[in-house]
Amino acid sequence: MKTFILVLAMTVLPGLALAAAPGVPLDTMEPDHTNKASLQRGAAMFTNYCMGCHSLEYARYQRIANDLGIPEDMYVENLIFTGAKIGELIKIGMDKQQAASWFGNAPPDLTLESRLRGENWIYSYLRGFYKDDSRPLGVNNVVFENVGMPHVLVEMQGLCAVKPTIGQQSSVDPLSGNVKNAGVCSEWASEGTMTAQEFDTAMYDLTNFLSYMGDPVKVERERLGMFVLIFIAIFFVFAYLLNREFWKDVH
Ligand code: HEC
């Protein structure tokens, strides 16, 4: 009994610790790895706006192209700017030490970021930048205080003059893609090219892509799981009949 309680405690407690981890309130998003259009938009956005600083060095271009249904020649033409071959890992040229001296911290690799922080965190973080003149780059983030990353999407989103109200209002409906209660920012220092709703949808796609990146076999695993369950169900009938046959004469 003692061992049982100990095992139970050891199974449950780490889960509780994880659940309690995020200290700031977050907006929620429901990743959907079957939504290829969303993942493709996310991949394009990541390549164009993030890969200058962040690598995905545990993944290969080819894997993304195949998983997301992007023809390989089209991928090479439009989404590889470094002259890398499609079978290569997604590394970047930025020197980590130099980057650390520019930004305070080197931009980390983001292949497993969704496993580390969770999708809600990334989705909130990307929408959490605001103007703060006391910081070296003039911006801060409500989810990641005193972050070293510049607000690279400022042209799209605009620059919020006050702290955005993350974790209090907006969320994306995964089925329709509609944003409920859009507008985390009540006052803008500068306007962006996108409306709040368009920007939230773009950040949904980008987060969805990073979520896929952290668990690229999810769809395949779930598909295979279905077949395994169907096999077990059918196998059960035969096992049951065989069992009945064996025990028929034993009485
Ligand atoms: C100009 C370089 C630069 C670009 C471009 C850039 N980042 Fe960053 N990013 C950084 C730096 C530097 C950090 C580390 C900040 C720190 O630790 O203070 C960072 C941190 C992050 C983190 C948090 C990592 C962690 O868990 O500590 C995420 C998530 C992230 N970036 C996502 C993105 C996404 C998505 C894009 C594209 C829209 C992007 N970044 C574009 C420089 C950049």
Tab-separated table of C-alpha atoms and ligand atoms in Angstrom:
chain	number	residue	atom	x	y	z
A	1	MET	CA	0.000	0.000	0.000
A	2	LYS	CA	2.846	2.371	0.924
A	3	THR	CA	4.571	1.703	-2.378
A	4	PHE	CA	1.308	2.272	-4.192
A	5	ILE	CA	0.860	5.701	-2.590
A	6	LEU	CA	4.469	6.588	-3.350
A	7	VAL	CA	4.118	5.583	-7.002
A	8	LEU	CA	0.852	7.505	-7.249
A	9	ALA	CA	2.450	10.616	-5.767
A	10	MET	CA	5.418	10.361	-8.118
A	11	THR	CA	3.116	10.074	-11.136
A	12	VAL	CA	0.772	12.895	-10.206
A	13	LEU	CA	3.076	15.493	-8.638
A	14	PRO	CA	5.269	16.341	-11.675
A	15	GLY	CA	2.073	16.903	-13.677
A	16	LEU	CA	0.813	19.374	-11.097
A	17	ALA	CA	4.138	21.204	-11.112
A	18	LEU	CA	3.982	21.542	-14.900
A	19	ALA	CA	0.393	22.725	-14.842
A	20	ALA	CA	1.269	25.392	-12.324
A	21	ALA	CA	4.352	26.632	-14.183
A	22	PRO	CA	3.206	29.682	-16.192
A	23	GLY	CA	3.132	32.695	-13.934
A	24	VAL	CA	1.467	35.123	-16.347
A	25	PRO	CA	-2.078	34.804	-17.667
A	26	LEU	CA	-2.099	33.535	-21.274
A	27	ASP	CA	-4.441	33.522	-24.230
A	28	THR	CA	-5.301	30.073	-25.466
A	29	MET	CA	-5.016	28.551	-28.919
A	30	GLU	CA	-5.886	25.052	-30.060
A	31	PRO	CA	-3.248	23.743	-32.506
A	32	ASP	CA	-4.538	21.864	-35.543
A	33	HIS	CA	-1.838	19.911	-37.390
A	34	THR	CA	-4.313	18.723	-40.022
A	35	ASN	CA	-4.920	22.308	-41.184
A	36	LYS	CA	-2.246	22.349	-43.890
A	37	ALA	CA	-3.139	25.795	-45.219
A	38	SER	CA	-2.523	27.261	-41.765
A	39	LEU	CA	0.748	25.341	-41.371
A	40	GLN	CA	1.933	26.467	-44.816
A	41	ARG	CA	1.215	30.101	-44.001
A	42	GLY	CA	3.028	29.621	-40.678
A	43	ALA	CA	6.056	28.052	-42.392
A	44	ALA	CA	6.250	30.911	-44.906
A	45	MET	CA	6.001	33.478	-42.142
A	46	PHE	CA	8.636	31.742	-40.027
A	47	THR	CA	11.009	31.590	-42.994
A	48	ASN	CA	10.527	35.253	-43.828
A	49	TYR	CA	10.449	36.854	-40.401
A	50	CYS	CA	12.131	34.544	-37.892
A	51	MET	CA	14.799	32.487	-39.598
A	52	GLY	CA	17.187	35.425	-39.766
A	53	CYS	CA	17.783	34.827	-36.062
A	54	HIS	CA	16.191	31.486	-35.090
A	55	SER	CA	17.211	28.092	-36.485
A	56	LEU	CA	15.168	24.871	-36.549
A	57	GLU	CA	18.253	22.726	-36.444
A	58	TYR	CA	16.612	19.453	-35.440
A	59	ALA	CA	14.394	19.485	-38.527
A	60	ARG	CA	15.014	19.136	-42.252
A	61	TYR	CA	13.515	21.282	-45.007
A	62	GLN	CA	12.412	18.171	-46.859
A	63	ARG	CA	10.401	16.855	-43.945
A	64	ILE	CA	8.450	20.109	-43.706
A	65	ALA	CA	7.877	20.212	-47.470
A	66	ASN	CA	6.527	16.645	-47.470
A	67	ASP	CA	4.449	16.926	-44.301
A	68	LEU	CA	2.880	20.200	-45.360
A	69	GLY	CA	2.231	19.151	-48.933
A	70	ILE	CA	4.536	21.742	-50.501
A	71	PRO	CA	6.175	20.480	-53.749
A	72	GLU	CA	9.934	20.245	-53.173
A	73	ASP	CA	10.980	22.439	-56.113
A	74	MET	CA	8.537	25.117	-55.026
A	75	TYR	CA	9.901	24.905	-51.483
A	76	VAL	CA	13.505	25.292	-52.666
A	77	GLU	CA	12.591	28.224	-54.881
A	78	ASN	CA	10.549	30.172	-52.344
A	79	LEU	CA	11.513	29.097	-48.843
A	80	ILE	CA	15.252	28.361	-48.902
A	81	PHE	CA	17.341	31.513	-49.194
A	82	THR	CA	20.688	30.151	-48.015
A	83	GLY	CA	21.457	27.857	-50.942
A	84	ALA	CA	21.060	24.861	-48.599
A	85	LYS	CA	19.963	21.541	-50.114
A	86	ILE	CA	16.426	20.361	-49.352
A	87	GLY	CA	17.710	17.400	-47.312
A	88	GLU	CA	19.721	19.554	-44.934
A	89	LEU	CA	18.973	20.552	-41.358
A	90	ILE	CA	17.583	24.073	-40.932
A	91	LYS	CA	20.601	25.924	-39.629
A	92	ILE	CA	21.297	29.625	-39.867
A	93	GLY	CA	24.418	31.717	-40.318
A	94	MET	CA	24.111	33.929	-37.251
A	95	ASP	CA	26.975	33.655	-34.803
A	96	LYS	CA	25.563	32.894	-31.348
A	97	GLN	CA	28.188	34.839	-29.425
A	98	GLN	CA	27.830	37.936	-31.548
A	99	ALA	CA	24.051	37.696	-31.364
A	100	ALA	CA	24.267	37.516	-27.582
A	101	SER	CA	26.260	40.725	-27.530
A	102	TRP	CA	23.678	42.448	-29.756
A	103	PHE	CA	20.502	41.299	-28.010
A	104	GLY	CA	21.672	40.406	-24.495
A	105	ASN	CA	20.799	36.760	-25.176
A	106	ALA	CA	21.378	34.641	-28.256
A	107	PRO	CA	18.144	33.755	-30.113
A	108	PRO	CA	17.493	30.111	-29.155
A	109	ASP	CA	16.724	27.304	-31.607
A	110	LEU	CA	12.942	26.977	-31.896
A	111	THR	CA	12.465	23.385	-33.119
A	112	LEU	CA	11.230	22.227	-29.727
A	113	GLU	CA	9.988	25.578	-28.426
A	114	SER	CA	6.352	24.438	-28.348
A	115	ARG	CA	7.375	21.505	-26.134
A	116	LEU	CA	9.306	23.813	-23.825
A	117	ARG	CA	6.835	26.661	-23.414
A	118	GLY	CA	3.556	25.357	-24.799
A	119	GLU	CA	1.448	26.762	-27.627
A	120	ASN	CA	-0.524	29.182	-25.457
A	121	TRP	CA	2.692	30.779	-24.265
A	122	ILE	CA	4.073	31.270	-27.798
A	123	TYR	CA	0.753	32.587	-29.091
A	124	SER	CA	0.536	35.086	-26.234
A	125	TYR	CA	4.209	36.046	-26.432
A	126	LEU	CA	4.022	36.894	-30.136
A	127	ARG	CA	1.084	39.210	-29.433
A	128	GLY	CA	2.514	40.608	-26.197
A	129	PHE	CA	4.983	43.272	-27.372
A	130	TYR	CA	4.498	46.901	-26.345
A	131	LYS	CA	6.370	50.202	-26.391
A	132	ASP	CA	8.751	50.700	-23.471
A	133	ASP	CA	11.345	53.430	-23.888
A	134	SER	CA	13.347	52.253	-20.893
A	135	ARG	CA	14.420	49.134	-22.844
A	136	PRO	CA	17.404	49.202	-25.260
A	137	LEU	CA	15.249	48.312	-28.272
A	138	GLY	CA	12.272	50.414	-27.167
A	139	VAL	CA	9.957	47.421	-26.647
A	140	ASN	CA	9.028	45.055	-23.861
A	141	ASN	CA	6.766	42.006	-23.640
A	142	VAL	CA	4.043	41.217	-21.108
A	143	VAL	CA	4.667	37.474	-21.321
A	144	PHE	CA	8.481	37.591	-21.321
A	145	GLU	CA	9.543	40.572	-19.269
A	146	ASN	CA	12.637	42.482	-20.467
A	147	VAL	CA	12.966	40.262	-23.506
A	148	GLY	CA	16.015	40.740	-25.758
A	149	MET	CA	14.094	40.079	-28.989
A	150	PRO	CA	13.082	43.092	-31.061
A	151	HIS	CA	9.422	43.407	-32.076
A	152	VAL	CA	10.078	42.042	-35.564
A	153	LEU	CA	6.418	42.086	-36.619
A	154	VAL	CA	5.878	45.727	-35.700
A	155	GLU	CA	5.007	46.675	-39.280
A	156	MET	CA	2.197	44.143	-39.338
A	157	GLN	CA	0.836	44.537	-35.852
A	158	GLY	CA	1.714	48.143	-35.112
A	159	LEU	CA	3.225	49.151	-31.797
A	160	CYS	CA	1.025	49.042	-28.730
A	161	ALA	CA	1.505	52.071	-26.489
A	162	VAL	CA	0.229	50.349	-23.335
A	163	LYS	CA	0.562	46.818	-21.934
A	164	PRO	CA	-1.602	44.485	-24.050
A	165	THR	CA	-4.300	42.676	-22.079
A	166	ILE	CA	-3.103	39.156	-22.767
A	167	GLY	CA	-4.937	36.355	-20.992
A	168	GLN	CA	-8.044	38.402	-20.407
A	169	GLN	CA	-9.938	38.590	-23.646
A	170	SER	CA	-9.089	37.228	-26.985
A	171	SER	CA	-8.869	33.662	-28.245
A	172	VAL	CA	-9.135	31.950	-31.617
A	173	ASP	CA	-11.918	29.522	-32.385
A	174	PRO	CA	-10.032	26.577	-33.933
A	175	LEU	CA	-12.952	25.482	-36.120
A	176	SER	CA	-13.865	28.707	-37.843
A	177	GLY	CA	-10.570	30.551	-37.299
A	178	ASN	CA	-12.628	33.472	-36.001
A	179	VAL	CA	-11.126	35.555	-33.260
A	180	LYS	CA	-13.273	36.102	-30.225
A	181	ASN	CA	-12.919	39.513	-28.570
A	182	ALA	CA	-10.123	40.747	-30.829
A	183	GLY	CA	-7.973	43.642	-29.811
A	184	VAL	CA	-5.560	43.072	-26.943
A	185	CYS	CA	-4.308	46.618	-27.299
A	186	SER	CA	-6.381	49.620	-26.325
A	187	GLU	CA	-4.011	52.349	-27.502
A	188	TRP	CA	-1.565	52.326	-30.400
A	189	ALA	CA	1.744	54.216	-30.660
A	190	SER	CA	1.824	53.341	-34.362
A	191	GLU	CA	-0.627	51.496	-36.590
A	192	GLY	CA	0.241	48.267	-38.394
A	193	THR	CA	-0.717	47.020	-41.851
A	194	MET	CA	-2.980	44.311	-40.396
A	195	THR	CA	-6.131	44.608	-38.323
A	196	ALA	CA	-5.988	43.069	-34.840
A	197	GLN	CA	-8.007	40.135	-36.096
A	198	GLU	CA	-5.769	39.517	-39.112
A	199	PHE	CA	-2.699	39.689	-36.902
A	200	ASP	CA	-4.145	37.216	-34.393
A	201	THR	CA	-4.937	34.794	-37.199
A	202	ALA	CA	-1.394	35.189	-38.580
A	203	MET	CA	0.020	34.488	-35.105
A	204	TYR	CA	-2.288	31.480	-34.814
A	205	ASP	CA	-0.745	30.111	-38.045
A	206	LEU	CA	2.788	30.830	-36.868
A	207	THR	CA	2.173	29.167	-33.488
A	208	ASN	CA	0.441	26.257	-35.191
A	209	PHE	CA	3.569	25.779	-37.319
A	210	LEU	CA	5.853	25.828	-34.255
A	211	SER	CA	3.494	23.374	-32.580
A	212	TYR	CA	3.799	21.046	-35.593
A	213	MET	CA	7.593	21.523	-35.485
A	214	GLY	CA	7.732	20.269	-31.892
A	215	ASP	CA	5.694	17.145	-32.713
A	216	PRO	CA	5.784	16.462	-36.460
A	217	VAL	CA	4.451	12.895	-36.233
A	218	LYS	CA	1.313	13.774	-34.270
A	219	VAL	CA	-1.135	13.346	-37.160
A	220	GLU	CA	0.484	10.115	-38.306
A	221	ARG	CA	0.587	8.778	-34.746
A	222	GLU	CA	-3.101	9.431	-34.225
A	223	ARG	CA	-4.002	7.901	-37.597
A	224	LEU	CA	-1.966	4.800	-36.807
A	225	GLY	CA	-3.509	4.651	-33.324
A	226	MET	CA	-6.958	4.283	-34.879
A	227	PHE	CA	-5.836	1.258	-36.909
A	228	VAL	CA	-4.226	-0.298	-33.843
A	229	LEU	CA	-7.474	0.077	-31.889
A	230	ILE	CA	-9.512	-1.387	-34.769
A	231	PHE	CA	-7.052	-4.297	-34.983
A	232	ILE	CA	-7.327	-4.948	-31.252
A	233	ALA	CA	-11.135	-4.861	-31.460
A	234	ILE	CA	-11.205	-7.432	-34.277
A	235	PHE	CA	-8.493	-9.530	-32.642
A	236	PHE	CA	-10.527	-9.597	-29.443
A	237	VAL	CA	-13.346	-11.493	-31.210
A	238	PHE	CA	-10.976	-14.246	-32.302
A	239	ALA	CA	-9.216	-14.387	-28.942
A	240	TYR	CA	-12.591	-14.681	-27.251
A	241	LEU	CA	-13.767	-17.478	-29.570
A	242	LEU	CA	-10.481	-19.344	-29.165
A	243	ASN	CA	-10.680	-19.010	-25.402
A	244	ARG	CA	-14.210	-20.438	-25.460
A	245	GLU	CA	-13.049	-23.325	-27.636
A	246	PHE	CA	-10.160	-24.173	-25.282
A	247	TRP	CA	-12.255	-24.150	-22.134
A	248	LYS	CA	-15.309	-25.862	-23.661
A	249	ASP	CA	-14.498	-29.323	-22.280
A	250	VAL	CA	-12.990	-28.299	-18.962
A	251	HIS	CA	-15.705	-28.581	-16.377
B	1	HEC	C1	16.501	40.073	-34.845
B	1	HEC	C2	16.568	38.736	-34.342
B	1	HEC	C3	15.276	38.006	-34.059
B	1	HEC	C4	14.242	37.746	-34.930
B	1	HEC	C5	14.127	38.154	-36.376
B	1	HEC	C6	13.283	36.964	-34.205
B	1	HEC	N1	13.729	36.747	-32.919
B	1	HEC	FE1	12.807	35.612	-31.531
B	1	HEC	N2	14.285	36.019	-30.197
B	1	HEC	C7	15.399	36.783	-30.470
B	1	HEC	C8	16.227	36.859	-29.286
B	1	HEC	C9	17.543	37.603	-29.161
B	1	HEC	C10	15.572	36.088	-28.287
B	1	HEC	C11	16.061	35.828	-26.868
B	1	HEC	C12	15.452	36.843	-25.971
B	1	HEC	C13	15.892	36.724	-24.538
B	1	HEC	O1	16.214	35.618	-24.063
B	1	HEC	O2	15.883	37.759	-23.862
B	1	HEC	C14	14.349	35.592	-28.905
B	1	HEC	C15	13.425	34.807	-28.247
B	1	HEC	C16	12.324	34.235	-28.830
B	1	HEC	C17	11.393	33.333	-28.180
B	1	HEC	C18	11.458	32.903	-26.724
B	1	HEC	C19	12.455	31.828	-26.549
B	1	HEC	C20	12.503	31.304	-25.138
B	1	HEC	O3	11.777	30.362	-24.842
B	1	HEC	O4	13.248	31.867	-24.335
B	1	HEC	C21	10.456	32.979	-29.097
B	1	HEC	C22	9.275	32.042	-28.913
B	1	HEC	C23	10.774	33.656	-30.322
B	1	HEC	N3	11.904	34.407	-30.135
B	1	HEC	C24	10.025	33.558	-31.473
B	1	HEC	C25	10.297	34.273	-32.617
B	1	HEC	C26	9.465	34.230	-33.801
B	1	HEC	C27	8.215	33.377	-33.965
B	1	HEC	C28	10.014	35.075	-34.699
B	1	HEC	C29	9.480	35.428	-36.057
B	1	HEC	C30	8.263	36.155	-36.074
B	1	HEC	C31	11.224	35.625	-34.097
B	1	HEC	N4	11.361	35.125	-32.834
B	1	HEC	C32	12.081	36.503	-34.747
B	1	HEC	C33	15.712	37.384	-31.664
B	1	HEC	C34	14.939	37.364	-32.801
